[in-house]
Tab-separated table of C-alpha atoms and ligand atoms in Angstrom:
chain	number	residue	atom	x	y	z
A	26	MET	CA	75.574	20.832	-48.497
A	27	SER	CA	77.955	24.100	-48.737
A	28	ASN	CA	79.945	25.048	-51.489
A	29	ASN	CA	82.482	27.439	-52.651
A	30	PHE	CA	82.834	28.787	-56.038
A	31	ASN	CA	86.209	29.492	-55.791
A	32	ARG	CA	87.773	29.127	-59.136
A	33	THR	CA	86.588	28.872	-62.747
A	34	VAL	CA	88.274	28.893	-66.209
A	35	VAL	CA	88.103	30.012	-69.479
A	36	ARG	CA	88.526	29.165	-72.993
A	37	ARG	CA	90.100	31.467	-75.205
A	38	VAL	CA	90.881	30.908	-78.548
A	39	ARG	CA	94.400	30.629	-79.485
A	40	GLY	CA	95.877	33.766	-80.317
A	41	GLU	CA	99.476	35.443	-80.548
A	42	SER	CA	100.874	33.584	-77.025
A	43	ASP	CA	102.045	30.140	-77.338
A	44	GLU	CA	101.337	29.471	-73.343
A	45	SER	CA	98.412	27.401	-73.752
A	46	ARG	CA	97.521	27.777	-69.881
A	47	ARG	CA	97.628	30.849	-67.391
A	48	LYS	CA	96.712	30.630	-63.757
A	49	TYR	CA	95.660	33.650	-62.288
A	50	ARG	CA	96.157	34.493	-57.712
A	51	MET	CA	93.972	36.382	-55.821
A	52	ASP	CA	94.861	35.249	-52.169
A	53	ASN	CA	96.872	32.271	-51.271
A	54	ARG	CA	94.969	29.892	-52.428
A	55	ALA	CA	97.253	28.116	-55.213
A	56	TRP	CA	95.352	29.926	-58.230
A	57	ARG	CA	91.544	31.191	-58.339
A	58	PHE	CA	90.736	32.077	-62.139
A	59	MET	CA	92.970	29.672	-65.420
A	60	THR	CA	92.771	30.767	-69.045
A	61	GLU	CA	93.406	28.623	-71.559
A	62	HIS	CA	93.721	28.024	-75.325
A	63	GLY	CA	90.923	26.364	-77.125
A	64	ASP	CA	87.515	26.577	-78.942
A	65	LYS	CA	85.326	29.209	-77.916
A	66	ASP	CA	85.755	32.635	-75.810
A	67	ASP	CA	84.122	31.511	-72.653
A	68	ILE	CA	83.876	29.947	-69.612
A	69	ALA	CA	85.298	26.087	-69.751
A	70	PHE	CA	84.340	25.433	-66.383
A	71	ALA	CA	83.384	26.414	-62.926
A	72	GLY	CA	85.234	24.305	-59.685
A	73	PHE	CA	83.205	24.827	-56.306
A	74	GLU	CA	85.142	24.139	-52.429
A	75	ALA	CA	82.905	21.397	-50.592
A	76	ALA	CA	82.265	21.854	-46.902
A	77	ASN	CA	83.865	18.579	-46.806
A	78	ARG	CA	85.363	14.712	-47.483
A	79	GLU	CA	82.017	14.322	-45.921
A	80	ALA	CA	79.877	16.356	-48.356
A	81	LEU	CA	81.260	15.669	-51.460
A	82	GLU	CA	80.472	11.453	-51.033
A	83	ARG	CA	77.035	13.344	-50.324
A	84	LEU	CA	77.695	14.828	-53.598
A	85	GLN	CA	78.547	12.526	-55.332
A	86	HIS	CA	75.415	9.748	-53.898
A	87	THR	CA	73.113	12.043	-54.833
A	88	LEU	CA	74.614	12.709	-58.358
A	89	SER	CA	74.418	8.878	-58.607
A	90	GLU	CA	70.911	8.458	-57.039
A	91	ARG	CA	69.508	11.166	-60.134
A	92	ASP	CA	71.779	9.530	-62.826
A	93	ILE	CA	73.658	12.340	-63.728
A	94	ALA	CA	76.994	11.225	-65.389
A	95	HIS	CA	79.958	11.899	-63.146
A	96	GLN	CA	83.695	11.148	-62.552
A	97	ARG	CA	85.987	11.396	-60.073
A	98	GLY	CA	88.716	13.564	-61.457
A	99	ASP	CA	91.821	10.896	-61.612
A	100	ASP	CA	95.281	11.826	-60.375
A	101	ASP	CA	96.461	13.722	-63.385
A	102	LEU	CA	93.335	16.087	-63.437
A	103	CYS	CA	94.114	17.141	-59.331
A	104	ALA	CA	97.524	17.749	-60.396
A	105	GLN	CA	96.185	19.801	-63.062
A	106	ARG	CA	93.996	21.619	-60.844
A	107	GLU	CA	96.268	21.212	-57.517
A	108	VAL	CA	93.101	19.616	-55.275
A	109	GLN	CA	93.197	16.342	-53.543
A	110	GLU	CA	89.686	15.364	-54.687
A	111	LEU	CA	86.824	16.271	-56.848
A	112	LEU	CA	84.264	15.130	-59.014
A	113	VAL	CA	83.062	16.212	-62.239
A	114	PHE	CA	80.108	16.302	-64.157
A	115	ASP	CA	78.149	19.078	-66.552
A	116	ASP	CA	74.789	21.223	-65.337
A	117	PRO	CA	72.028	21.590	-67.350
A	118	ALA	CA	73.084	23.192	-69.949
A	119	GLY	CA	76.385	21.484	-70.708
A	120	LEU	CA	78.289	23.531	-68.554
A	121	GLN	CA	81.507	21.059	-66.652
A	122	VAL	CA	81.078	21.612	-62.948
A	123	GLU	CA	83.629	20.791	-60.493
A	124	VAL	CA	83.527	20.285	-57.151
A	125	PHE	CA	86.592	20.023	-54.831
A	126	VAL	CA	88.187	19.249	-51.520
A	127	GLY	CA	91.568	19.933	-50.170
A	128	PRO	CA	92.985	23.043	-52.163
A	129	THR	CA	96.392	24.118	-52.454
A	130	GLU	CA	96.827	27.206	-50.545
A	131	ARG	CA	100.425	28.594	-50.644
A	132	PRO	CA	101.332	31.057	-47.623
A	133	GLU	CA	104.972	30.798	-48.092
A	134	GLN	CA	104.416	32.845	-51.478
A	135	PRO	CA	102.299	35.429	-49.743
A	136	PHE	CA	100.039	36.769	-52.696
A	137	ARG	CA	100.892	40.180	-53.613
A	138	SER	CA	98.680	42.576	-56.635
A	139	PRO	CA	101.369	43.016	-59.150
A	140	ALA	CA	98.358	46.251	-60.174
A	141	GLY	CA	98.665	47.229	-56.657
A	142	VAL	CA	95.752	46.588	-55.609
A	143	SER	CA	94.742	45.798	-51.645
A	144	GLY	CA	93.532	42.867	-52.121
A	145	PHE	CA	90.299	40.350	-52.340
A	146	LEU	CA	88.119	39.492	-50.633
A	147	THR	CA	88.148	35.747	-50.540
A	148	GLY	CA	88.248	32.894	-47.612
A	149	ASP	CA	85.042	32.042	-46.952
A	150	GLN	CA	83.369	33.690	-50.393
A	151	GLY	CA	85.038	32.547	-52.158
A	152	ALA	CA	86.560	33.815	-56.171
A	153	GLY	CA	83.266	36.257	-56.489
A	154	HIS	CA	80.616	35.487	-58.420
A	155	ILE	CA	79.477	34.610	-62.336
A	156	VAL	CA	75.933	34.857	-64.468
A	157	LEU	CA	75.392	32.748	-66.876
A	158	ALA	CA	73.057	32.597	-69.652
A	159	SER	CA	70.748	29.785	-70.582
A	160	ASP	CA	67.101	28.960	-72.573
A	161	LYS	CA	67.452	25.766	-69.486
A	162	HIS	CA	66.811	27.854	-67.054
A	163	GLU	CA	64.270	25.972	-64.842
A	164	ALA	CA	66.451	22.662	-65.337
A	165	VAL	CA	69.609	24.691	-64.615
A	166	SER	CA	67.883	26.500	-61.700
A	167	ALA	CA	66.298	23.343	-60.294
A	168	PHE	CA	70.184	21.799	-60.581
A	169	TYR	CA	71.826	24.378	-58.739
A	170	LYS	CA	69.532	24.645	-56.131
A	171	GLU	CA	68.414	21.108	-55.803
A	172	VAL	CA	71.666	19.010	-56.573
A	173	LEU	CA	74.884	21.564	-55.804
A	174	GLY	CA	72.203	23.178	-52.345
A	175	PHE	CA	72.201	26.809	-53.357
A	176	ARG	CA	69.553	29.857	-51.991
A	177	ARG	CA	67.430	32.099	-54.038
A	178	SER	CA	68.591	35.406	-53.267
A	179	ASP	CA	66.649	37.445	-54.728
A	180	THR	CA	65.044	38.052	-58.322
A	181	ILE	CA	65.625	41.091	-60.274
A	182	ASP	CA	63.344	41.881	-63.269
A	183	MET	CA	65.732	43.462	-65.467
A	184	LYS	CA	64.573	45.254	-69.226
A	185	VAL	CA	67.199	44.633	-72.037
A	186	ALA	CA	64.631	46.210	-74.525
A	187	PRO	CA	61.506	48.277	-74.815
A	188	ASP	CA	59.620	44.895	-75.139
A	189	MET	CA	61.707	42.288	-73.627
A	190	VAL	CA	62.092	42.880	-69.553
A	191	LEU	CA	63.918	38.918	-68.460
A	192	ARG	CA	63.485	37.640	-64.185
A	193	LEU	CA	66.756	37.075	-63.361
A	194	GLU	CA	67.293	34.878	-60.461
A	195	PHE	CA	70.926	34.646	-57.193
A	196	LEU	CA	71.868	32.748	-55.815
A	197	HIS	CA	73.761	32.389	-52.571
A	198	CYS	CA	76.513	29.134	-51.301
A	199	ASN	CA	77.951	31.535	-48.865
A	200	PRO	CA	78.206	34.804	-47.476
A	201	ARG	CA	78.092	36.170	-50.483
A	202	HIS	CA	74.895	38.048	-51.102
A	203	HIS	CA	75.596	36.451	-54.903
A	204	THR	CA	77.905	33.667	-56.139
A	205	LEU	CA	75.737	32.162	-58.836
A	206	ALA	CA	73.179	34.520	-61.019
A	207	LEU	CA	70.945	32.768	-64.106
A	208	ALA	CA	69.987	35.023	-66.788
A	209	PRO	CA	66.720	33.244	-68.622
A	210	VAL	CA	67.724	33.273	-71.934
A	211	PRO	CA	70.022	31.785	-74.876
A	212	ALA	CA	73.229	33.561	-75.667
A	213	PRO	CA	76.541	33.795	-77.721
A	214	LYS	CA	78.060	33.123	-74.428
A	215	ARG	CA	77.419	30.472	-71.560
A	216	LEU	CA	79.225	33.140	-69.222
A	217	HIS	CA	77.821	37.055	-69.250
A	218	HIS	CA	80.746	38.598	-66.870
A	219	PHE	CA	83.064	36.960	-63.306
A	220	MET	CA	83.255	39.698	-60.264
A	221	ILE	CA	85.848	39.648	-58.224
A	222	GLU	CA	85.502	42.177	-55.445
A	223	THR	CA	88.830	44.663	-53.461
A	224	LEU	CA	89.014	45.104	-50.237
A	225	SER	CA	88.659	49.127	-50.626
A	226	LEU	CA	86.447	51.425	-52.826
A	227	ASP	CA	89.739	53.339	-53.469
A	228	ASP	CA	91.044	49.651	-55.860
A	229	VAL	CA	87.496	49.981	-57.704
A	230	GLY	CA	88.589	53.524	-58.366
A	231	TYR	CA	92.853	52.891	-59.509
A	232	ALA	CA	91.069	50.217	-61.246
A	233	LEU	CA	88.772	52.398	-63.426
A	234	ASP	CA	91.424	54.953	-64.136
A	235	ARG	CA	93.498	51.912	-65.349
A	236	VAL	CA	90.465	50.058	-67.309
A	237	LYS	CA	90.945	54.350	-68.971
A	238	ALA	CA	94.855	54.428	-69.121
A	239	CYS	CA	95.067	50.697	-71.116
A	240	GLY	CA	92.370	51.499	-73.436
A	241	VAL	CA	90.013	48.125	-72.200
A	242	THR	CA	86.303	49.054	-73.661
A	243	GLN	CA	84.201	49.394	-70.141
A	244	ALA	CA	80.635	48.589	-70.342
A	245	THR	CA	78.810	50.425	-68.173
A	246	THR	CA	79.993	53.434	-65.864
A	247	LEU	CA	80.409	52.323	-62.183
A	248	GLY	CA	77.375	51.832	-59.908
A	249	LYS	CA	75.533	50.478	-56.513
A	250	HIS	CA	73.651	47.558	-57.065
A	251	SER	CA	69.716	47.146	-55.744
A	252	ASN	CA	70.291	44.128	-54.587
A	253	ASP	CA	73.924	43.050	-52.882
A	254	LEU	CA	74.575	46.615	-52.976
A	255	MET	CA	77.911	46.324	-54.373
A	256	ILE	CA	79.591	49.405	-55.420
A	257	SER	CA	81.237	48.399	-59.027
A	258	PHE	CA	81.935	48.891	-62.940
A	259	TYR	CA	81.528	46.268	-65.987
A	260	SER	CA	84.669	46.493	-68.754
A	261	TYR	CA	84.772	44.116	-71.625
A	262	THR	CA	87.294	41.149	-70.912
A	263	PRO	CA	88.905	40.194	-74.577
A	264	SER	CA	86.517	37.457	-74.820
A	265	GLY	CA	83.607	39.477	-74.890
A	266	PHE	CA	82.445	38.570	-71.574
A	267	GLU	CA	82.992	41.235	-68.613
A	268	VAL	CA	84.383	41.257	-65.452
A	269	GLU	CA	82.945	43.170	-62.851
A	270	PHE	CA	84.968	44.995	-60.431
A	271	GLY	CA	83.417	46.152	-56.744
A	272	TRP	CA	83.133	46.569	-53.999
A	273	GLY	CA	81.178	46.937	-50.225
A	274	GLY	CA	78.178	43.978	-51.685
A	275	ARG	CA	75.809	42.566	-48.391
A	276	HIS	CA	76.081	39.821	-46.933
A	277	VAL	CA	73.946	36.919	-46.418
A	278	ASP	CA	72.803	35.536	-43.019
A	279	ASP	CA	70.456	32.107	-43.679
A	280	ASP	CA	68.788	32.874	-40.323
A	281	THR	CA	67.763	35.631	-41.554
A	282	TRP	CA	67.770	36.542	-44.989
A	283	GLN	CA	64.808	37.362	-46.440
A	284	VAL	CA	64.208	36.496	-50.559
A	285	SER	CA	62.960	39.648	-52.167
A	286	HIS	CA	62.048	41.305	-55.721
A	287	LEU	CA	63.807	44.336	-57.553
A	288	GLU	CA	62.454	45.556	-60.174
A	289	THR	CA	65.036	47.026	-61.547
A	290	PRO	CA	69.861	46.130	-60.997
A	291	SER	CA	70.599	48.945	-59.463
A	292	ILE	CA	69.793	51.961	-57.208
A	293	TRP	CA	72.468	54.307	-59.358
A	294	GLY	CA	75.169	54.329	-62.288
A	295	HIS	CA	75.916	51.456	-64.078
A	296	LYS	CA	74.383	52.655	-67.571
A	297	SER	CA	76.220	51.164	-70.965
A	298	ILE	CA	78.718	52.757	-72.358
A	299	GLU	CA	78.356	51.939	-76.491
A	300	GLY	CA	81.902	50.871	-77.332
B	403	FE2	FE1	77.967	40.543	-61.218
C-alpha cells in the first residue's frame, strides 16, 4: 500500500494558553500539524494517508492477520481529524498511528503563510518527515516496512559520542526521500525532530533570520544532508525536540533507486550549536 505522512500531533504540557488544541495548515488541507495539551512534550500520534479505501481495507486485514490491536475511528474522532475514515493502532514502541482516507481540503481558503513563506512542498510527498527514537528498533523497523509498506532508502552511521555510533534507517512511502527515519536508541522523547520543506532556498534563509530575531534556540548551523541532499537547519521547539526547516530534498523513484549506506549525515554544515 502507499502511505503518505500527512500530519502529526505534538502533545504539550499545559502552558499559559487555555486553548487546548491548535491546528496548523501548510497547504489547502484543513490541517497538517496539531498541538494539544497533554502529559508530555512529545509526539502524540502520526497520521498517514492510505492510497485509497481499498488500501485501508487491506491494511485492516493485515492488522487482523497479525493480531495487532486496532480500531476504526468513530464519528467524533473522524470529525476531529477531519477525515472520512481512519484506522487507529500503536506501533511496537507505543506511538499511536492513524491511517486515514478522505482528508478535508479547503481550496476556497487558499493557504497563505503568515510568515511569508512562499510555500511548502507537500502534495504526493505528504507533510514532511519525522525521526523517531526507540530501543525496539528491529520490531519498529519491521512494523513500518512489513505492515505499513515503507521501503528502505538508505542507512547512515551517526557518531553521537566519541565511542558511540548509531545506525539510522531512512524509510520512504512516496517520492520523498524519507518520510520516516528510525534511531535505535532509548531517548527521553520518541520524536527527535520533524522536518518541513519549503519551495525555495530563500525561504530557509528568511527562516534562519527569523529564528535569530525571535530568540529561538538554534540546534545546528545550516547544512546539506548526505542522503536526501536537503539544505536545512535545526532549531529547538518549546517542547525540546527539534524542527528541521529545509529545501531541495531529492526524490526516490522505486524503479531505479538503489539502497546505499553513508558514513556521515551531512556533506557540509549541520554543526551543533551549544545552547
Ligand atoms: Fe531530518
